[in-house]
Amino acid sequence: SRFISGGGCGMATVAAPLYLGEIATTETRGALGSLAQLSVVVAIVVAQGLAALITHHLGLHWRLGLGLPAFIGAAQLALLPLLPETPRYLLSRGLAQGGEARDE
């Protein structure tokens, strides 16, 4: 289970900044990339703190700490269809005109 969880975290740390870079305007692209990495680090710290709280201080079983992320993953998977398509995807399907970066 650590292997699966680690693989999912690794893919998320690559996919989120990549997606944000695709949909961001040129003025906000750097800031969004930096904030994405910062949010990953903060999430790791919060997750470690919650795991310590659940397993050591509250005396709950370690499986609860391992199973809780499944609910977060399921929510993200359910909300995935609501994300807008990236300009690169639309261009590859012939659904958009031009190939320049968005300057909105």
JSON list of C-alpha atoms in Angstrom, two decimals:
[
{"chain": "A", "resi": 1, "resn": "SER", "atom": "CA", "xyz": [0.00, 0.00, 0.00]},
{"chain": "A", "resi": 2, "resn": "ARG", "atom": "CA", "xyz": [2.94, 2.34, 0.56]},
{"chain": "A", "resi": 3, "resn": "PHE", "atom": "CA", "xyz": [4.02, 1.70, -3.01]},
{"chain": "A", "resi": 4, "resn": "ILE", "atom": "CA", "xyz": [0.59, 2.62, -4.38]},
{"chain": "A", "resi": 5, "resn": "SER", "atom": "CA", "xyz": [0.30, 5.69, -2.16]},
{"chain": "A", "resi": 6, "resn": "GLY", "atom": "CA", "xyz": [3.81, 6.84, -3.06]},
{"chain": "A", "resi": 7, "resn": "GLY", "atom": "CA", "xyz": [3.15, 6.36, -6.76]},
{"chain": "A", "resi": 8, "resn": "GLY", "atom": "CA", "xyz": [-0.04, 8.39, -6.53]},
{"chain": "A", "resi": 9, "resn": "CYS", "atom": "CA", "xyz": [1.71, 11.20, -4.68]},
{"chain": "A", "resi": 10, "resn": "GLY", "atom": "CA", "xyz": [4.52, 11.20, -7.23]},
{"chain": "A", "resi": 11, "resn": "MET", "atom": "CA", "xyz": [2.11, 11.41, -10.13]},
{"chain": "A", "resi": 12, "resn": "ALA", "atom": "CA", "xyz": [0.19, 14.22, -8.42]},
{"chain": "A", "resi": 13, "resn": "THR", "atom": "CA", "xyz": [3.34, 16.29, -7.88]},
{"chain": "A", "resi": 14, "resn": "VAL", "atom": "CA", "xyz": [4.06, 16.06, -11.60]},
{"chain": "A", "resi": 15, "resn": "ALA", "atom": "CA", "xyz": [0.53, 16.30, -13.01]},
{"chain": "A", "resi": 16, "resn": "ALA", "atom": "CA", "xyz": [-0.74, 19.28, -10.99]},
{"chain": "A", "resi": 17, "resn": "PRO", "atom": "CA", "xyz": [2.01, 21.77, -11.99]},
{"chain": "A", "resi": 18, "resn": "LEU", "atom": "CA", "xyz": [1.89, 20.48, -15.56]},
{"chain": "A", "resi": 19, "resn": "TYR", "atom": "CA", "xyz": [-1.86, 21.07, -15.78]},
{"chain": "A", "resi": 20, "resn": "LEU", "atom": "CA", "xyz": [-1.58, 24.47, -14.12]},
{"chain": "A", "resi": 21, "resn": "GLY", "atom": "CA", "xyz": [1.16, 25.47, -16.56]},
{"chain": "A", "resi": 22, "resn": "GLU", "atom": "CA", "xyz": [-1.06, 24.49, -19.46]},
{"chain": "A", "resi": 23, "resn": "ILE", "atom": "CA", "xyz": [-4.09, 26.52, -18.41]},
{"chain": "A", "resi": 24, "resn": "ALA", "atom": "CA", "xyz": [-2.35, 29.52, -16.82]},
{"chain": "A", "resi": 25, "resn": "THR", "atom": "CA", "xyz": [-1.77, 32.85, -18.52]},
{"chain": "A", "resi": 26, "resn": "THR", "atom": "CA", "xyz": [1.84, 33.80, -19.18]},
{"chain": "A", "resi": 27, "resn": "GLU", "atom": "CA", "xyz": [1.77, 36.34, -16.34]},
{"chain": "A", "resi": 28, "resn": "THR", "atom": "CA", "xyz": [0.61, 33.86, -13.70]},
{"chain": "A", "resi": 29, "resn": "ARG", "atom": "CA", "xyz": [2.35, 30.68, -14.86]},
{"chain": "A", "resi": 30, "resn": "GLY", "atom": "CA", "xyz": [5.40, 31.00, -12.59]},
{"chain": "A", "resi": 31, "resn": "ALA", "atom": "CA", "xyz": [3.40, 31.93, -9.51]},
{"chain": "A", "resi": 32, "resn": "LEU", "atom": "CA", "xyz": [0.98, 29.03, -10.01]},
{"chain": "A", "resi": 33, "resn": "GLY", "atom": "CA", "xyz": [3.84, 26.58, -10.44]},
{"chain": "A", "resi": 34, "resn": "SER", "atom": "CA", "xyz": [5.50, 27.80, -7.24]},
{"chain": "A", "resi": 35, "resn": "LEU", "atom": "CA", "xyz": [2.26, 27.71, -5.29]},
{"chain": "A", "resi": 36, "resn": "ALA", "atom": "CA", "xyz": [1.58, 24.17, -6.49]},
{"chain": "A", "resi": 37, "resn": "GLN", "atom": "CA", "xyz": [4.92, 22.99, -5.10]},
{"chain": "A", "resi": 38, "resn": "LEU", "atom": "CA", "xyz": [4.39, 24.91, -1.86]},
{"chain": "A", "resi": 39, "resn": "SER", "atom": "CA", "xyz": [0.97, 23.33, -1.42]},
{"chain": "A", "resi": 40, "resn": "VAL", "atom": "CA", "xyz": [2.47, 19.86, -1.85]},
{"chain": "A", "resi": 41, "resn": "VAL", "atom": "CA", "xyz": [5.00, 20.52, 0.91]},
{"chain": "A", "resi": 42, "resn": "VAL", "atom": "CA", "xyz": [2.34, 21.95, 3.23]},
{"chain": "A", "resi": 43, "resn": "ALA", "atom": "CA", "xyz": [0.08, 18.96, 2.52]},
{"chain": "A", "resi": 44, "resn": "ILE", "atom": "CA", "xyz": [2.90, 16.56, 3.43]},
{"chain": "A", "resi": 45, "resn": "VAL", "atom": "CA", "xyz": [3.44, 18.32, 6.75]},
{"chain": "A", "resi": 46, "resn": "VAL", "atom": "CA", "xyz": [-0.30, 18.32, 7.51]},
{"chain": "A", "resi": 47, "resn": "ALA", "atom": "CA", "xyz": [-0.61, 14.65, 6.56]},
{"chain": "A", "resi": 48, "resn": "GLN", "atom": "CA", "xyz": [2.28, 13.69, 8.82]},
{"chain": "A", "resi": 49, "resn": "GLY", "atom": "CA", "xyz": [0.75, 15.66, 11.68]},
{"chain": "A", "resi": 50, "resn": "LEU", "atom": "CA", "xyz": [-2.65, 14.05, 11.20]},
{"chain": "A", "resi": 51, "resn": "ALA", "atom": "CA", "xyz": [-1.10, 10.60, 11.01]},
{"chain": "A", "resi": 52, "resn": "ALA", "atom": "CA", "xyz": [0.74, 11.20, 14.27]},
{"chain": "A", "resi": 53, "resn": "LEU", "atom": "CA", "xyz": [-2.43, 12.49, 15.89]},
{"chain": "A", "resi": 54, "resn": "ILE", "atom": "CA", "xyz": [-4.55, 9.57, 14.71]},
{"chain": "A", "resi": 55, "resn": "THR", "atom": "CA", "xyz": [-2.14, 6.77, 15.53]},
{"chain": "A", "resi": 56, "resn": "HIS", "atom": "CA", "xyz": [-0.28, 7.95, 18.63]},
{"chain": "A", "resi": 57, "resn": "HIS", "atom": "CA", "xyz": [-2.31, 10.53, 20.50]},
{"chain": "A", "resi": 58, "resn": "LEU", "atom": "CA", "xyz": [-5.86, 9.35, 19.85]},
{"chain": "A", "resi": 59, "resn": "GLY", "atom": "CA", "xyz": [-4.96, 5.68, 20.06]},
{"chain": "A", "resi": 60, "resn": "LEU", "atom": "CA", "xyz": [-6.82, 4.81, 16.88]},
{"chain": "A", "resi": 61, "resn": "HIS", "atom": "CA", "xyz": [-5.62, 2.00, 14.71]},
{"chain": "A", "resi": 62, "resn": "TRP", "atom": "CA", "xyz": [-3.05, 2.72, 11.99]},
{"chain": "A", "resi": 63, "resn": "ARG", "atom": "CA", "xyz": [-5.40, 1.39, 9.32]},
{"chain": "A", "resi": 64, "resn": "LEU", "atom": "CA", "xyz": [-7.65, 4.41, 9.82]},
{"chain": "A", "resi": 65, "resn": "GLY", "atom": "CA", "xyz": [-4.75, 6.69, 8.93]},
{"chain": "A", "resi": 66, "resn": "LEU", "atom": "CA", "xyz": [-4.05, 4.60, 5.88]},
{"chain": "A", "resi": 67, "resn": "GLY", "atom": "CA", "xyz": [-7.69, 4.44, 4.76]},
{"chain": "A", "resi": 68, "resn": "LEU", "atom": "CA", "xyz": [-8.61, 8.12, 5.11]},
{"chain": "A", "resi": 69, "resn": "PRO", "atom": "CA", "xyz": [-6.64, 9.19, 2.00]},
{"chain": "A", "resi": 70, "resn": "ALA", "atom": "CA", "xyz": [-8.82, 6.84, -0.05]},
{"chain": "A", "resi": 71, "resn": "PHE", "atom": "CA", "xyz": [-11.77, 9.17, 0.52]},
{"chain": "A", "resi": 72, "resn": "ILE", "atom": "CA", "xyz": [-9.76, 12.17, -0.68]},
{"chain": "A", "resi": 73, "resn": "GLY", "atom": "CA", "xyz": [-8.61, 10.26, -3.74]},
{"chain": "A", "resi": 74, "resn": "ALA", "atom": "CA", "xyz": [-12.15, 9.18, -4.55]},
{"chain": "A", "resi": 75, "resn": "ALA", "atom": "CA", "xyz": [-13.38, 12.78, -4.29]},
{"chain": "A", "resi": 76, "resn": "GLN", "atom": "CA", "xyz": [-10.61, 13.98, -6.62]},
{"chain": "A", "resi": 77, "resn": "LEU", "atom": "CA", "xyz": [-11.40, 11.23, -9.09]},
{"chain": "A", "resi": 78, "resn": "ALA", "atom": "CA", "xyz": [-15.11, 12.10, -9.00]},
{"chain": "A", "resi": 79, "resn": "LEU", "atom": "CA", "xyz": [-14.39, 15.81, -9.63]},
{"chain": "A", "resi": 80, "resn": "LEU", "atom": "CA", "xyz": [-11.88, 15.18, -12.44]},
{"chain": "A", "resi": 81, "resn": "PRO", "atom": "CA", "xyz": [-14.45, 15.52, -15.27]},
{"chain": "A", "resi": 82, "resn": "LEU", "atom": "CA", "xyz": [-15.21, 19.08, -14.11]},
{"chain": "A", "resi": 83, "resn": "LEU", "atom": "CA", "xyz": [-11.69, 20.31, -14.96]},
{"chain": "A", "resi": 84, "resn": "PRO", "atom": "CA", "xyz": [-11.46, 22.40, -18.14]},
{"chain": "A", "resi": 85, "resn": "GLU", "atom": "CA", "xyz": [-9.57, 20.99, -21.10]},
{"chain": "A", "resi": 86, "resn": "THR", "atom": "CA", "xyz": [-6.09, 22.39, -21.69]},
{"chain": "A", "resi": 87, "resn": "PRO", "atom": "CA", "xyz": [-5.33, 24.42, -24.82]},
{"chain": "A", "resi": 88, "resn": "ARG", "atom": "CA", "xyz": [-2.81, 21.80, -25.95]},
{"chain": "A", "resi": 89, "resn": "TYR", "atom": "CA", "xyz": [-5.45, 19.06, -25.78]},
{"chain": "A", "resi": 90, "resn": "LEU", "atom": "CA", "xyz": [-7.95, 21.17, -27.69]},
{"chain": "A", "resi": 91, "resn": "LEU", "atom": "CA", "xyz": [-5.38, 21.94, -30.39]},
{"chain": "A", "resi": 92, "resn": "SER", "atom": "CA", "xyz": [-4.45, 18.27, -30.73]},
{"chain": "A", "resi": 93, "resn": "ARG", "atom": "CA", "xyz": [-8.11, 17.42, -31.33]},
{"chain": "A", "resi": 94, "resn": "GLY", "atom": "CA", "xyz": [-8.62, 20.31, -33.77]},
{"chain": "A", "resi": 95, "resn": "LEU", "atom": "CA", "xyz": [-11.11, 21.99, -31.44]},
{"chain": "A", "resi": 96, "resn": "ALA", "atom": "CA", "xyz": [-9.26, 25.31, -31.01]},
{"chain": "A", "resi": 97, "resn": "GLN", "atom": "CA", "xyz": [-7.58, 27.82, -33.28]},
{"chain": "A", "resi": 98, "resn": "GLY", "atom": "CA", "xyz": [-4.01, 29.08, -32.91]},
{"chain": "A", "resi": 99, "resn": "GLY", "atom": "CA", "xyz": [-1.18, 27.76, -30.82]},
{"chain": "A", "resi": 100, "resn": "GLU", "atom": "CA", "xyz": [-0.07, 30.81, -28.90]},
{"chain": "A", "resi": 101, "resn": "ALA", "atom": "CA", "xyz": [-0.04, 31.04, -25.12]},
{"chain": "A", "resi": 102, "resn": "ARG", "atom": "CA", "xyz": [-3.13, 32.57, -23.59]},
{"chain": "A", "resi": 103, "resn": "ASP", "atom": "CA", "xyz": [-2.67, 36.25, -22.75]},
{"chain": "A", "resi": 104, "resn": "GLU", "atom": "CA", "xyz": [-5.86, 37.08, -20.90]}
]
